[in-house]
């Protein structure tokens, strides 16, 4: 069963007012969170075949701290079009995934990730307060039938983890 991991970038640093939004780095809390989520994914045995990362620095930094914690992480595809792209585009990128890919991770931004996760969670998803917030460094795992038919009817939320809810 294919899996889609939707990861919101970790907490960014707002200390430099002169930086463009696209160029903001992570703050120390965000760095710790990205590493912790990476450790959690490794413990769960997550194996990724493909990773799409927004070109925003905070998304790149999040993957840079998380990816090396996984066993055999793939080289990420840096995607400028994932920067504040809208939920429809995010979903279309996932639906266009090659059939040979069993596990795709998308590292991007809110509100896009929250909206796509809520849609894909399916009508039977258990109430989850984190799903209504999708905080920084939240990671949702969506199980699906196949990439082209990825939709609310053909997927379900397997789990959602945040730095604050880590075991």
PDB file of C-alpha atoms in Angstrom:
ATOM      1  CA  UNK A   1       0.000   0.000   0.000  1.00  0.00           C
ATOM      2  CA  UNK A   2       1.555   3.329  -1.030  1.00  0.00           C
ATOM      3  CA  UNK A   3       2.107   5.989   1.630  1.00  0.00           C
ATOM      4  CA  UNK A   4       2.212   9.754   1.419  1.00  0.00           C
ATOM      5  CA  UNK A   5       4.045  11.595   4.188  1.00  0.00           C
ATOM      6  CA  UNK A   6       3.056  15.249   4.467  1.00  0.00           C
ATOM      7  CA  UNK A   7       5.546  17.225   6.548  1.00  0.00           C
ATOM      8  CA  UNK A   8       5.219  20.863   7.468  1.00  0.00           C
ATOM      9  CA  UNK A   9       8.546  22.649   7.809  1.00  0.00           C
ATOM     10  CA  UNK A  10       9.824  23.160  11.350  1.00  0.00           C
ATOM     11  CA  UNK A  11       9.577  26.435  13.295  1.00  0.00           C
ATOM     12  CA  UNK A  12      11.344  29.267  11.510  1.00  0.00           C
ATOM     13  CA  UNK A  13      13.318  32.221  12.790  1.00  0.00           C
ATOM     14  CA  UNK A  14      11.623  35.608  12.545  1.00  0.00           C
ATOM     15  CA  UNK A  15      14.580  37.513  14.020  1.00  0.00           C
ATOM     16  CA  UNK A  16      15.690  39.270  10.823  1.00  0.00           C
ATOM     17  CA  UNK A  17      13.031  41.622   9.440  1.00  0.00           C
ATOM     18  CA  UNK A  18      15.100  42.174   6.299  1.00  0.00           C
ATOM     19  CA  UNK A  19      14.886  38.532   5.202  1.00  0.00           C
ATOM     20  CA  UNK A  20      12.374  37.615   2.542  1.00  0.00           C
ATOM     21  CA  UNK A  21       9.846  35.012   3.760  1.00  0.00           C
ATOM     22  CA  UNK A  22      11.331  32.443   1.356  1.00  0.00           C
ATOM     23  CA  UNK A  23      14.774  32.834   2.961  1.00  0.00           C
ATOM     24  CA  UNK A  24      13.933  32.429   6.669  1.00  0.00           C
ATOM     25  CA  UNK A  25      15.999  29.700   8.429  1.00  0.00           C
ATOM     26  CA  UNK A  26      14.888  27.490  11.312  1.00  0.00           C
ATOM     27  CA  UNK A  27      15.138  28.651  14.882  1.00  0.00           C
ATOM     28  CA  UNK A  28      16.721  26.379  17.541  1.00  0.00           C
ATOM     29  CA  UNK A  29      13.338  24.921  18.525  1.00  0.00           C
ATOM     30  CA  UNK A  30      12.682  24.093  14.881  1.00  0.00           C
ATOM     31  CA  UNK A  31      16.062  22.411  14.535  1.00  0.00           C
ATOM     32  CA  UNK A  32      15.343  20.195  17.559  1.00  0.00           C
ATOM     33  CA  UNK A  33      11.864  19.376  16.260  1.00  0.00           C
ATOM     34  CA  UNK A  34      13.094  18.360  12.794  1.00  0.00           C
ATOM     35  CA  UNK A  35      15.671  16.021  14.332  1.00  0.00           C
ATOM     36  CA  UNK A  36      13.071  14.542  16.716  1.00  0.00           C
ATOM     37  CA  UNK A  37      10.562  13.878  13.921  1.00  0.00           C
ATOM     38  CA  UNK A  38      13.370  12.256  11.908  1.00  0.00           C
ATOM     39  CA  UNK A  39      14.172   9.977  14.846  1.00  0.00           C
ATOM     40  CA  UNK A  40      10.486   9.107  15.183  1.00  0.00           C
ATOM     41  CA  UNK A  41      10.191   8.229  11.493  1.00  0.00           C
ATOM     42  CA  UNK A  42      13.283   6.033  11.738  1.00  0.00           C
ATOM     43  CA  UNK A  43      11.822   4.230  14.772  1.00  0.00           C
ATOM     44  CA  UNK A  44       8.637   3.605  12.772  1.00  0.00           C
ATOM     45  CA  UNK A  45      10.725   2.113   9.985  1.00  0.00           C
ATOM     46  CA  UNK A  46       9.758   4.764   7.432  1.00  0.00           C
ATOM     47  CA  UNK A  47      11.504   4.185   4.120  1.00  0.00           C
ATOM     48  CA  UNK A  48      11.080   6.865   1.498  1.00  0.00           C
ATOM     49  CA  UNK A  49      11.420   6.365  -2.234  1.00  0.00           C
ATOM     50  CA  UNK A  50      10.977   9.999  -3.209  1.00  0.00           C
ATOM     51  CA  UNK A  51      11.061  13.361  -1.445  1.00  0.00           C
ATOM     52  CA  UNK A  52       9.766  16.680  -2.762  1.00  0.00           C
ATOM     53  CA  UNK A  53      10.925  19.716  -0.783  1.00  0.00           C
ATOM     54  CA  UNK A  54       9.786  23.298  -1.157  1.00  0.00           C
ATOM     55  CA  UNK A  55      12.642  25.579  -2.140  1.00  0.00           C
ATOM     56  CA  UNK A  56      12.021  27.778   0.934  1.00  0.00           C
ATOM     57  CA  UNK A  57      15.030  27.693   3.238  1.00  0.00           C
ATOM     58  CA  UNK A  58      13.006  26.553   6.266  1.00  0.00           C
ATOM     59  CA  UNK A  59      11.728  23.529   4.311  1.00  0.00           C
ATOM     60  CA  UNK A  60      15.219  22.703   3.022  1.00  0.00           C
ATOM     61  CA  UNK A  61      16.661  23.038   6.527  1.00  0.00           C
ATOM     62  CA  UNK A  62      13.930  20.780   7.914  1.00  0.00           C
ATOM     63  CA  UNK A  63      14.753  18.035   5.408  1.00  0.00           C
ATOM     64  CA  UNK A  64      18.486  18.616   5.957  1.00  0.00           C
ATOM     65  CA  UNK A  65      18.093  17.751   9.639  1.00  0.00           C
ATOM     66  CA  UNK A  66      15.453  15.034   9.258  1.00  0.00           C
ATOM     67  CA  UNK A  67      16.628  13.152   6.158  1.00  0.00           C
ATOM     68  CA  UNK A  68      20.020  11.948   7.416  1.00  0.00           C
ATOM     69  CA  UNK A  69      18.315  10.323  10.418  1.00  0.00           C
ATOM     70  CA  UNK A  70      16.500   7.882   8.107  1.00  0.00           C
ATOM     71  CA  UNK A  71      17.917   4.709   6.628  1.00  0.00           C
ATOM     72  CA  UNK A  72      18.929   5.314   3.000  1.00  0.00           C
ATOM     73  CA  UNK A  73      17.125   8.612   2.447  1.00  0.00           C
ATOM     74  CA  UNK A  74      16.665   9.565  -1.205  1.00  0.00           C
ATOM     75  CA  UNK A  75      18.097  12.743  -2.693  1.00  0.00           C
ATOM     76  CA  UNK A  76      15.347  15.336  -2.456  1.00  0.00           C
ATOM     77  CA  UNK A  77      13.816  17.034  -5.453  1.00  0.00           C
ATOM     78  CA  UNK A  78      13.826  20.759  -4.687  1.00  0.00           C
ATOM     79  CA  UNK A  79      10.572  22.214  -5.950  1.00  0.00           C
ATOM     80  CA  UNK A  80       9.983  25.963  -6.132  1.00  0.00           C
ATOM     81  CA  UNK A  81       6.387  25.258  -7.148  1.00  0.00           C
ATOM     82  CA  UNK A  82       5.641  23.830  -3.665  1.00  0.00           C
ATOM     83  CA  UNK A  83       6.223  27.207  -2.006  1.00  0.00           C
ATOM     84  CA  UNK A  84       2.756  28.423  -0.984  1.00  0.00           C
ATOM     85  CA  UNK A  85       1.262  26.660  -3.984  1.00  0.00           C
ATOM     86  CA  UNK A  86      -2.289  25.924  -2.853  1.00  0.00           C
ATOM     87  CA  UNK A  87      -3.775  22.574  -1.866  1.00  0.00           C
ATOM     88  CA  UNK A  88      -4.891  21.680  -5.397  1.00  0.00           C
ATOM     89  CA  UNK A  89      -1.362  21.905  -6.747  1.00  0.00           C
ATOM     90  CA  UNK A  90       0.049  19.952  -3.794  1.00  0.00           C
ATOM     91  CA  UNK A  91      -2.468  17.176  -4.384  1.00  0.00           C
ATOM     92  CA  UNK A  92      -1.763  17.172  -8.136  1.00  0.00           C
ATOM     93  CA  UNK A  93       1.966  16.746  -7.488  1.00  0.00           C
ATOM     94  CA  UNK A  94       1.251  13.702  -5.316  1.00  0.00           C
ATOM     95  CA  UNK A  95      -1.197  12.244  -7.861  1.00  0.00           C
ATOM     96  CA  UNK A  96       1.497  12.507 -10.563  1.00  0.00           C
ATOM     97  CA  UNK A  97       3.871  10.246  -8.600  1.00  0.00           C
ATOM     98  CA  UNK A  98       5.255   7.277 -10.512  1.00  0.00           C
ATOM     99  CA  UNK A  99       3.641   3.884  -9.768  1.00  0.00           C
ATOM    100  CA  UNK A 100       7.041   2.495  -8.737  1.00  0.00           C
ATOM    101  CA  UNK A 101       7.125   4.852  -5.721  1.00  0.00           C
ATOM    102  CA  UNK A 102       5.770   3.231  -2.563  1.00  0.00           C
ATOM    103  CA  UNK A 103       6.517   6.132  -0.208  1.00  0.00           C
ATOM    104  CA  UNK A 104       6.570   9.824  -1.052  1.00  0.00           C
ATOM    105  CA  UNK A 105       7.304  12.671   1.356  1.00  0.00           C
ATOM    106  CA  UNK A 106       6.364  16.257   0.616  1.00  0.00           C
ATOM    107  CA  UNK A 107       7.971  18.943   2.787  1.00  0.00           C
ATOM    108  CA  UNK A 108       6.009  22.148   2.360  1.00  0.00           C
ATOM    109  CA  UNK A 109       3.836  24.778   4.037  1.00  0.00           C
ATOM    110  CA  UNK A 110       0.518  25.612   5.602  1.00  0.00           C
ATOM    111  CA  UNK A 111      -2.299  26.118   4.947  1.00  0.00           C
ATOM    112  CA  UNK A 112      -1.783  23.791   1.959  1.00  0.00           C
ATOM    113  CA  UNK A 113      -0.638  20.767   3.978  1.00  0.00           C
ATOM    114  CA  UNK A 114      -3.417  21.082   6.526  1.00  0.00           C
ATOM    115  CA  UNK A 115      -6.093  21.342   3.845  1.00  0.00           C
ATOM    116  CA  UNK A 116      -4.791  18.366   1.864  1.00  0.00           C
ATOM    117  CA  UNK A 117      -4.361  16.249   5.005  1.00  0.00           C
ATOM    118  CA  UNK A 118      -7.880  17.007   6.204  1.00  0.00           C
ATOM    119  CA  UNK A 119      -9.297  16.112   2.798  1.00  0.00           C
ATOM    120  CA  UNK A 120      -7.308  12.872   2.495  1.00  0.00           C
ATOM    121  CA  UNK A 121      -7.954  11.776   6.092  1.00  0.00           C
ATOM    122  CA  UNK A 122     -11.294  10.488   4.939  1.00  0.00           C
ATOM    123  CA  UNK A 123     -14.698  10.679   6.566  1.00  0.00           C
ATOM    124  CA  UNK A 124     -13.909   7.929   9.089  1.00  0.00           C
ATOM    125  CA  UNK A 125     -10.838   9.651  10.517  1.00  0.00           C
ATOM    126  CA  UNK A 126     -10.806   9.883  14.287  1.00  0.00           C
ATOM    127  CA  UNK A 127     -11.103  13.428  15.615  1.00  0.00           C
ATOM    128  CA  UNK A 128      -7.616  14.832  16.031  1.00  0.00           C
ATOM    129  CA  UNK A 129      -7.034  18.341  17.386  1.00  0.00           C
ATOM    130  CA  UNK A 130      -3.654  18.488  15.636  1.00  0.00           C
ATOM    131  CA  UNK A 131      -5.389  18.013  12.296  1.00  0.00           C
ATOM    132  CA  UNK A 132      -7.217  21.301  12.780  1.00  0.00           C
ATOM    133  CA  UNK A 133      -3.937  23.140  13.523  1.00  0.00           C
ATOM    134  CA  UNK A 134      -1.249  21.184  11.647  1.00  0.00           C
ATOM    135  CA  UNK A 135       1.546  22.863  13.652  1.00  0.00           C
ATOM    136  CA  UNK A 136       5.115  23.314  12.502  1.00  0.00           C
ATOM    137  CA  UNK A 137       6.949  20.025  11.919  1.00  0.00           C
ATOM    138  CA  UNK A 138       3.702  18.038  11.969  1.00  0.00           C
ATOM    139  CA  UNK A 139       3.910  14.884   9.889  1.00  0.00           C
ATOM    140  CA  UNK A 140       0.882  13.027   8.559  1.00  0.00           C
ATOM    141  CA  UNK A 141       1.015   9.566   7.022  1.00  0.00           C
ATOM    142  CA  UNK A 142      -1.678   8.900   4.441  1.00  0.00           C
ATOM    143  CA  UNK A 143      -2.264   5.383   3.119  1.00  0.00           C
ATOM    144  CA  UNK A 144      -3.710   5.212  -0.379  1.00  0.00           C
ATOM    145  CA  UNK A 145      -4.777   2.816  -3.081  1.00  0.00           C
ATOM    146  CA  UNK A 146      -2.687   4.345  -5.875  1.00  0.00           C
ATOM    147  CA  UNK A 147      -1.259   7.726  -6.818  1.00  0.00           C
ATOM    148  CA  UNK A 148      -3.536   8.749  -9.711  1.00  0.00           C
ATOM    149  CA  UNK A 149      -6.731   8.157  -7.697  1.00  0.00           C
ATOM    150  CA  UNK A 150      -5.433   9.819  -4.522  1.00  0.00           C
ATOM    151  CA  UNK A 151      -8.518  11.476  -3.039  1.00  0.00           C
ATOM    152  CA  UNK A 152     -10.699  11.519   0.045  1.00  0.00           C
ATOM    153  CA  UNK A 153     -12.398   8.327  -1.102  1.00  0.00           C
ATOM    154  CA  UNK A 154      -9.199   6.443  -1.876  1.00  0.00           C
ATOM    155  CA  UNK A 155      -7.052   7.248   1.147  1.00  0.00           C
ATOM    156  CA  UNK A 156      -7.007   7.311   4.933  1.00  0.00           C
ATOM    157  CA  UNK A 157      -5.006   8.984   7.658  1.00  0.00           C
ATOM    158  CA  UNK A 158      -2.786   6.309   9.209  1.00  0.00           C
ATOM    159  CA  UNK A 159      -1.295   8.663  11.803  1.00  0.00           C
ATOM    160  CA  UNK A 160      -0.370  12.254  12.552  1.00  0.00           C
ATOM    161  CA  UNK A 161       2.514  13.226  14.812  1.00  0.00           C
ATOM    162  CA  UNK A 162       3.779  16.584  16.035  1.00  0.00           C
ATOM    163  CA  UNK A 163       6.832  17.455  18.102  1.00  0.00           C
ATOM    164  CA  UNK A 164       4.573  18.036  21.129  1.00  0.00           C
ATOM    165  CA  UNK A 165       2.815  14.663  20.752  1.00  0.00           C
ATOM    166  CA  UNK A 166       5.955  12.566  20.283  1.00  0.00           C
ATOM    167  CA  UNK A 167       6.004   9.546  22.593  1.00  0.00           C
TER     168      UNK A 167
END
